[in-house]
């Protein structure tokens, strides 16, 4: 989440430079923005928009500054520079500076995006250690579920009447939740190291 915000932050910085370049370029060339085309480009993902701008240079006339900033970080360095140069007035020192700053921020954004992609891949991949841990947790969960089922279905927990068995079950659930909250049971209701000691010290407690 933090890395994604970092990428968005870089896009914000690129946009601040690109907006000036676009506005000046359109003003100097008397370019009128096609709103329908602008909305079509806005609906695209950054990568698709980058490919569209690369293949059809006319789209730069209609893309808004935020969408162009997002597309720039998906382009190769050479293509990115060519797109920015096409909307930069070489005679203006200020525009050259905005161009250079936009390119620099785009490099940082691309690096941050690559890092974000690596982090997502790492989270999605399942290692043998993770598989073994998942199997262990599942086995403990099934064992505890079976033990709990036996405890609430034995004659001791099944007195006469329709109401009392439900009350016993609710009391048992409360006891488990309480022990988890106090750290005596883990998230799968397996006892922690101190559970047996505490149970021996407070053997009269309902939980």
PDB file of C-alpha atoms in Angstrom:
ATOM      1  CA  UNK A   1       0.000   0.000   0.000  1.00  0.00           C
ATOM      2  CA  UNK A   2       2.795   2.402   0.887  1.00  0.00           C
ATOM      3  CA  UNK A   3       4.675   1.555  -2.304  1.00  0.00           C
ATOM      4  CA  UNK A   4       1.543   2.164  -4.381  1.00  0.00           C
ATOM      5  CA  UNK A   5       1.171   5.588  -2.771  1.00  0.00           C
ATOM      6  CA  UNK A   6       4.798   6.302  -3.613  1.00  0.00           C
ATOM      7  CA  UNK A   7       4.101   5.564  -7.298  1.00  0.00           C
ATOM      8  CA  UNK A   8       1.041   7.846  -7.211  1.00  0.00           C
ATOM      9  CA  UNK A   9       3.167  10.546  -5.607  1.00  0.00           C
ATOM     10  CA  UNK A  10       5.641  10.401  -8.482  1.00  0.00           C
ATOM     11  CA  UNK A  11       2.777  10.589 -10.988  1.00  0.00           C
ATOM     12  CA  UNK A  12       1.562  13.736  -9.201  1.00  0.00           C
ATOM     13  CA  UNK A  13       5.006  15.313  -9.607  1.00  0.00           C
ATOM     14  CA  UNK A  14       5.227  14.327 -13.286  1.00  0.00           C
ATOM     15  CA  UNK A  15       1.776  15.792 -13.899  1.00  0.00           C
ATOM     16  CA  UNK A  16       2.788  19.138 -12.402  1.00  0.00           C
ATOM     17  CA  UNK A  17       5.505  19.443 -15.076  1.00  0.00           C
ATOM     18  CA  UNK A  18       3.558  17.856 -17.938  1.00  0.00           C
ATOM     19  CA  UNK A  19       0.491  20.084 -17.438  1.00  0.00           C
ATOM     20  CA  UNK A  20       2.536  23.223 -18.132  1.00  0.00           C
ATOM     21  CA  UNK A  21       4.095  21.671 -21.241  1.00  0.00           C
ATOM     22  CA  UNK A  22       0.733  20.480 -22.589  1.00  0.00           C
ATOM     23  CA  UNK A  23      -1.083  23.749 -21.932  1.00  0.00           C
ATOM     24  CA  UNK A  24       1.640  25.847 -23.581  1.00  0.00           C
ATOM     25  CA  UNK A  25       1.962  23.472 -26.540  1.00  0.00           C
ATOM     26  CA  UNK A  26      -1.788  23.414 -27.205  1.00  0.00           C
ATOM     27  CA  UNK A  27      -1.991  27.157 -26.846  1.00  0.00           C
ATOM     28  CA  UNK A  28       0.898  27.790 -29.245  1.00  0.00           C
ATOM     29  CA  UNK A  29      -0.426  25.292 -31.807  1.00  0.00           C
ATOM     30  CA  UNK A  30      -4.111  26.318 -31.351  1.00  0.00           C
ATOM     31  CA  UNK A  31      -5.010  22.696 -30.601  1.00  0.00           C
ATOM     32  CA  UNK A  32      -8.579  21.996 -29.536  1.00  0.00           C
ATOM     33  CA  UNK A  33      -9.036  19.012 -27.231  1.00  0.00           C
ATOM     34  CA  UNK A  34     -11.523  16.355 -28.305  1.00  0.00           C
ATOM     35  CA  UNK A  35     -13.400  15.566 -25.094  1.00  0.00           C
ATOM     36  CA  UNK A  36     -14.670  12.201 -26.328  1.00  0.00           C
ATOM     37  CA  UNK A  37     -11.135  11.102 -27.170  1.00  0.00           C
ATOM     38  CA  UNK A  38      -9.884  12.444 -23.847  1.00  0.00           C
ATOM     39  CA  UNK A  39     -12.464  10.355 -21.963  1.00  0.00           C
ATOM     40  CA  UNK A  40     -11.620   7.280 -24.045  1.00  0.00           C
ATOM     41  CA  UNK A  41      -7.953   7.616 -23.094  1.00  0.00           C
ATOM     42  CA  UNK A  42      -8.870   8.221 -19.434  1.00  0.00           C
ATOM     43  CA  UNK A  43     -10.755   4.897 -19.324  1.00  0.00           C
ATOM     44  CA  UNK A  44      -7.608   2.970 -20.297  1.00  0.00           C
ATOM     45  CA  UNK A  45      -5.043   1.468 -17.951  1.00  0.00           C
ATOM     46  CA  UNK A  46      -1.673   3.244 -17.942  1.00  0.00           C
ATOM     47  CA  UNK A  47      -0.007   0.507 -20.001  1.00  0.00           C
ATOM     48  CA  UNK A  48      -2.700   0.436 -22.687  1.00  0.00           C
ATOM     49  CA  UNK A  49      -2.712   4.246 -22.880  1.00  0.00           C
ATOM     50  CA  UNK A  50       1.074   4.253 -23.275  1.00  0.00           C
ATOM     51  CA  UNK A  51       0.817   1.839 -26.221  1.00  0.00           C
ATOM     52  CA  UNK A  52      -1.906   3.972 -27.808  1.00  0.00           C
ATOM     53  CA  UNK A  53       0.164   7.149 -27.521  1.00  0.00           C
ATOM     54  CA  UNK A  54       3.211   5.375 -28.952  1.00  0.00           C
ATOM     55  CA  UNK A  55       1.275   4.052 -31.949  1.00  0.00           C
ATOM     56  CA  UNK A  56      -0.851   7.155 -32.617  1.00  0.00           C
ATOM     57  CA  UNK A  57       0.974  10.395 -31.918  1.00  0.00           C
ATOM     58  CA  UNK A  58      -2.208  12.447 -32.471  1.00  0.00           C
ATOM     59  CA  UNK A  59      -3.587  11.169 -29.164  1.00  0.00           C
ATOM     60  CA  UNK A  60      -1.187  13.451 -27.283  1.00  0.00           C
ATOM     61  CA  UNK A  61      -3.333  16.354 -28.444  1.00  0.00           C
ATOM     62  CA  UNK A  62      -6.310  15.086 -26.473  1.00  0.00           C
ATOM     63  CA  UNK A  63      -4.911  13.261 -23.432  1.00  0.00           C
ATOM     64  CA  UNK A  64      -5.166  15.075 -20.110  1.00  0.00           C
ATOM     65  CA  UNK A  65      -2.021  15.755 -18.094  1.00  0.00           C
ATOM     66  CA  UNK A  66      -2.720  13.171 -15.367  1.00  0.00           C
ATOM     67  CA  UNK A  67      -3.319  10.384 -17.874  1.00  0.00           C
ATOM     68  CA  UNK A  68      -0.218  11.329 -19.839  1.00  0.00           C
ATOM     69  CA  UNK A  69       1.858  11.249 -16.651  1.00  0.00           C
ATOM     70  CA  UNK A  70       0.569   7.747 -15.906  1.00  0.00           C
ATOM     71  CA  UNK A  71       1.350   6.604 -19.447  1.00  0.00           C
ATOM     72  CA  UNK A  72       4.878   8.024 -19.384  1.00  0.00           C
ATOM     73  CA  UNK A  73       5.986   5.746 -16.546  1.00  0.00           C
ATOM     74  CA  UNK A  74       5.011   2.711 -18.643  1.00  0.00           C
ATOM     75  CA  UNK A  75       7.157   3.740 -21.624  1.00  0.00           C
ATOM     76  CA  UNK A  76      10.756   2.994 -22.457  1.00  0.00           C
ATOM     77  CA  UNK A  77      13.174   5.832 -21.714  1.00  0.00           C
ATOM     78  CA  UNK A  78      13.697   6.692 -25.389  1.00  0.00           C
ATOM     79  CA  UNK A  79       9.979   6.747 -26.211  1.00  0.00           C
ATOM     80  CA  UNK A  80       9.217   8.764 -23.084  1.00  0.00           C
ATOM     81  CA  UNK A  81      11.785  11.370 -24.044  1.00  0.00           C
ATOM     82  CA  UNK A  82      10.465  11.559 -27.607  1.00  0.00           C
ATOM     83  CA  UNK A  83       6.886  12.141 -26.400  1.00  0.00           C
ATOM     84  CA  UNK A  84       7.950  14.877 -23.995  1.00  0.00           C
ATOM     85  CA  UNK A  85      10.169  16.533 -26.604  1.00  0.00           C
ATOM     86  CA  UNK A  86       7.232  16.670 -29.001  1.00  0.00           C
ATOM     87  CA  UNK A  87       5.349  18.987 -26.622  1.00  0.00           C
ATOM     88  CA  UNK A  88       8.358  21.034 -25.478  1.00  0.00           C
ATOM     89  CA  UNK A  89       9.414  24.348 -26.957  1.00  0.00           C
ATOM     90  CA  UNK A  90      13.222  24.160 -27.304  1.00  0.00           C
ATOM     91  CA  UNK A  91      13.442  27.945 -27.227  1.00  0.00           C
ATOM     92  CA  UNK A  92      12.026  28.132 -23.709  1.00  0.00           C
ATOM     93  CA  UNK A  93      14.471  27.516 -20.877  1.00  0.00           C
ATOM     94  CA  UNK A  94      11.584  26.998 -18.452  1.00  0.00           C
ATOM     95  CA  UNK A  95       9.984  24.331 -20.645  1.00  0.00           C
ATOM     96  CA  UNK A  96      13.312  22.547 -21.071  1.00  0.00           C
ATOM     97  CA  UNK A  97      13.625  22.484 -17.296  1.00  0.00           C
ATOM     98  CA  UNK A  98      10.082  21.100 -16.909  1.00  0.00           C
ATOM     99  CA  UNK A  99      10.921  18.466 -19.523  1.00  0.00           C
ATOM    100  CA  UNK A 100      14.060  17.369 -17.650  1.00  0.00           C
ATOM    101  CA  UNK A 101      12.248  17.289 -14.309  1.00  0.00           C
ATOM    102  CA  UNK A 102       9.390  15.245 -15.750  1.00  0.00           C
ATOM    103  CA  UNK A 103      11.880  12.735 -17.191  1.00  0.00           C
ATOM    104  CA  UNK A 104      13.697  12.484 -13.863  1.00  0.00           C
ATOM    105  CA  UNK A 105      10.488  11.913 -11.891  1.00  0.00           C
ATOM    106  CA  UNK A 106       9.393   9.340 -14.484  1.00  0.00           C
ATOM    107  CA  UNK A 107      12.608   7.374 -13.909  1.00  0.00           C
ATOM    108  CA  UNK A 108      11.932   7.299 -10.166  1.00  0.00           C
ATOM    109  CA  UNK A 109       8.301   6.328 -10.778  1.00  0.00           C
ATOM    110  CA  UNK A 110       9.329   3.471 -13.087  1.00  0.00           C
ATOM    111  CA  UNK A 111      11.732   2.144 -10.439  1.00  0.00           C
ATOM    112  CA  UNK A 112       9.018   2.405  -7.763  1.00  0.00           C
ATOM    113  CA  UNK A 113       6.535   0.648 -10.056  1.00  0.00           C
ATOM    114  CA  UNK A 114       9.014  -2.175 -10.659  1.00  0.00           C
ATOM    115  CA  UNK A 115       9.487  -2.562  -6.903  1.00  0.00           C
ATOM    116  CA  UNK A 116       5.712  -2.643  -6.414  1.00  0.00           C
ATOM    117  CA  UNK A 117       5.388  -5.366  -9.046  1.00  0.00           C
ATOM    118  CA  UNK A 118       8.093  -7.426  -7.323  1.00  0.00           C
ATOM    119  CA  UNK A 119       6.340  -7.061  -3.969  1.00  0.00           C
ATOM    120  CA  UNK A 120       3.012  -8.212  -5.454  1.00  0.00           C
ATOM    121  CA  UNK A 121       4.708 -11.218  -7.072  1.00  0.00           C
ATOM    122  CA  UNK A 122       6.355 -12.141  -3.772  1.00  0.00           C
ATOM    123  CA  UNK A 123       3.013 -11.946  -1.952  1.00  0.00           C
ATOM    124  CA  UNK A 124       1.253 -14.059  -4.570  1.00  0.00           C
ATOM    125  CA  UNK A 125       3.915 -16.756  -4.739  1.00  0.00           C
ATOM    126  CA  UNK A 126       3.638 -19.660  -2.285  1.00  0.00           C
ATOM    127  CA  UNK A 127       6.913 -21.090  -1.003  1.00  0.00           C
ATOM    128  CA  UNK A 128       7.330 -24.660   0.345  1.00  0.00           C
ATOM    129  CA  UNK A 129       7.674 -23.207   3.852  1.00  0.00           C
ATOM    130  CA  UNK A 130       4.375 -21.355   3.445  1.00  0.00           C
ATOM    131  CA  UNK A 131       2.690 -24.498   2.136  1.00  0.00           C
ATOM    132  CA  UNK A 132       3.931 -26.505   5.114  1.00  0.00           C
ATOM    133  CA  UNK A 133       2.713 -23.823   7.526  1.00  0.00           C
ATOM    134  CA  UNK A 134      -0.702 -23.701   5.843  1.00  0.00           C
ATOM    135  CA  UNK A 135      -0.998 -27.482   6.116  1.00  0.00           C
ATOM    136  CA  UNK A 136      -0.003 -27.374   9.793  1.00  0.00           C
ATOM    137  CA  UNK A 137      -2.559 -24.660  10.557  1.00  0.00           C
ATOM    138  CA  UNK A 138      -5.282 -26.551   8.690  1.00  0.00           C
ATOM    139  CA  UNK A 139      -4.499 -29.758  10.596  1.00  0.00           C
ATOM    140  CA  UNK A 140      -4.634 -27.934  13.933  1.00  0.00           C
ATOM    141  CA  UNK A 141      -7.897 -26.253  12.966  1.00  0.00           C
ATOM    142  CA  UNK A 142      -9.496 -29.568  12.010  1.00  0.00           C
ATOM    143  CA  UNK A 143      -8.234 -31.244  15.195  1.00  0.00           C
ATOM    144  CA  UNK A 144      -9.584 -28.433  17.373  1.00  0.00           C
ATOM    145  CA  UNK A 145     -12.906 -28.395  15.542  1.00  0.00           C
ATOM    146  CA  UNK A 146     -13.315 -32.140  16.102  1.00  0.00           C
ATOM    147  CA  UNK A 147     -12.372 -31.781  19.787  1.00  0.00           C
ATOM    148  CA  UNK A 148     -14.840 -28.939  20.272  1.00  0.00           C
ATOM    149  CA  UNK A 149     -17.578 -30.941  18.553  1.00  0.00           C
ATOM    150  CA  UNK A 150     -16.989 -33.862  20.914  1.00  0.00           C
ATOM    151  CA  UNK A 151     -17.033 -31.618  23.965  1.00  0.00           C
ATOM    152  CA  UNK A 152     -20.396 -30.059  23.190  1.00  0.00           C
ATOM    153  CA  UNK A 153     -22.067 -33.299  22.116  1.00  0.00           C
ATOM    154  CA  UNK A 154     -21.092 -35.520  25.067  1.00  0.00           C
ATOM    155  CA  UNK A 155     -23.755 -36.269  27.718  1.00  0.00           C
ATOM    156  CA  UNK A 156     -22.159 -33.751  30.101  1.00  0.00           C
ATOM    157  CA  UNK A 157     -22.897 -30.949  27.656  1.00  0.00           C
ATOM    158  CA  UNK A 158     -26.275 -32.275  26.559  1.00  0.00           C
ATOM    159  CA  UNK A 159     -28.703 -31.930  29.475  1.00  0.00           C
ATOM    160  CA  UNK A 160     -32.407 -32.372  29.048  1.00  0.00           C
ATOM    161  CA  UNK A 161     -34.317 -29.656  27.285  1.00  0.00           C
ATOM    162  CA  UNK A 162     -33.870 -27.616  24.114  1.00  0.00           C
ATOM    163  CA  UNK A 163     -32.408 -24.449  25.594  1.00  0.00           C
ATOM    164  CA  UNK A 164     -29.558 -25.641  27.816  1.00  0.00           C
ATOM    165  CA  UNK A 165     -27.386 -27.240  25.070  1.00  0.00           C
ATOM    166  CA  UNK A 166     -27.413 -23.928  23.168  1.00  0.00           C
ATOM    167  CA  UNK A 167     -26.495 -21.999  26.313  1.00  0.00           C
ATOM    168  CA  UNK A 168     -23.602 -24.374  26.964  1.00  0.00           C
ATOM    169  CA  UNK A 169     -22.393 -23.915  23.379  1.00  0.00           C
ATOM    170  CA  UNK A 170     -22.521 -20.129  23.696  1.00  0.00           C
ATOM    171  CA  UNK A 171     -20.661 -20.277  27.013  1.00  0.00           C
ATOM    172  CA  UNK A 172     -18.033 -22.499  25.422  1.00  0.00           C
ATOM    173  CA  UNK A 173     -17.661 -20.063  22.505  1.00  0.00           C
ATOM    174  CA  UNK A 174     -17.268 -17.184  24.952  1.00  0.00           C
ATOM    175  CA  UNK A 175     -14.561 -19.100  26.821  1.00  0.00           C
ATOM    176  CA  UNK A 176     -12.612 -19.742  23.614  1.00  0.00           C
ATOM    177  CA  UNK A 177     -12.898 -16.107  22.469  1.00  0.00           C
ATOM    178  CA  UNK A 178     -11.812 -14.908  25.907  1.00  0.00           C
ATOM    179  CA  UNK A 179      -8.761 -17.175  25.943  1.00  0.00           C
ATOM    180  CA  UNK A 180      -7.792 -15.999  22.452  1.00  0.00           C
ATOM    181  CA  UNK A 181      -8.126 -12.386  23.515  1.00  0.00           C
ATOM    182  CA  UNK A 182      -5.904 -13.017  26.541  1.00  0.00           C
ATOM    183  CA  UNK A 183      -3.330 -14.760  24.371  1.00  0.00           C
ATOM    184  CA  UNK A 184      -3.759 -18.256  25.817  1.00  0.00           C
ATOM    185  CA  UNK A 185      -5.055 -19.649  22.524  1.00  0.00           C
ATOM    186  CA  UNK A 186      -3.819 -18.697  19.064  1.00  0.00           C
ATOM    187  CA  UNK A 187      -5.999 -17.805  16.074  1.00  0.00           C
ATOM    188  CA  UNK A 188      -6.801 -21.473  15.394  1.00  0.00           C
ATOM    189  CA  UNK A 189      -7.591 -22.122  19.097  1.00  0.00           C
ATOM    190  CA  UNK A 190      -4.362 -24.041  19.686  1.00  0.00           C
ATOM    191  CA  UNK A 191      -3.012 -23.531  23.241  1.00  0.00           C
ATOM    192  CA  UNK A 192       0.045 -21.346  23.635  1.00  0.00           C
ATOM    193  CA  UNK A 193       2.989 -22.076  25.933  1.00  0.00           C
ATOM    194  CA  UNK A 194       1.450 -20.467  29.035  1.00  0.00           C
ATOM    195  CA  UNK A 195      -2.030 -21.962  28.585  1.00  0.00           C
ATOM    196  CA  UNK A 196      -1.485 -25.069  30.729  1.00  0.00           C
ATOM    197  CA  UNK A 197       0.157 -23.096  33.559  1.00  0.00           C
ATOM    198  CA  UNK A 198      -2.636 -20.532  33.657  1.00  0.00           C
ATOM    199  CA  UNK A 199      -5.273 -23.276  33.486  1.00  0.00           C
ATOM    200  CA  UNK A 200      -3.659 -24.967  36.501  1.00  0.00           C
ATOM    201  CA  UNK A 201      -3.498 -21.735  38.496  1.00  0.00           C
ATOM    202  CA  UNK A 202      -7.105 -20.759  37.762  1.00  0.00           C
ATOM    203  CA  UNK A 203      -8.745 -24.146  37.455  1.00  0.00           C
ATOM    204  CA  UNK A 204     -12.061 -22.871  38.821  1.00  0.00           C
ATOM    205  CA  UNK A 205     -12.475 -20.211  36.130  1.00  0.00           C
ATOM    206  CA  UNK A 206     -15.192 -21.026  33.542  1.00  0.00           C
ATOM    207  CA  UNK A 207     -12.822 -20.205  30.686  1.00  0.00           C
TER     208      UNK A 207
END
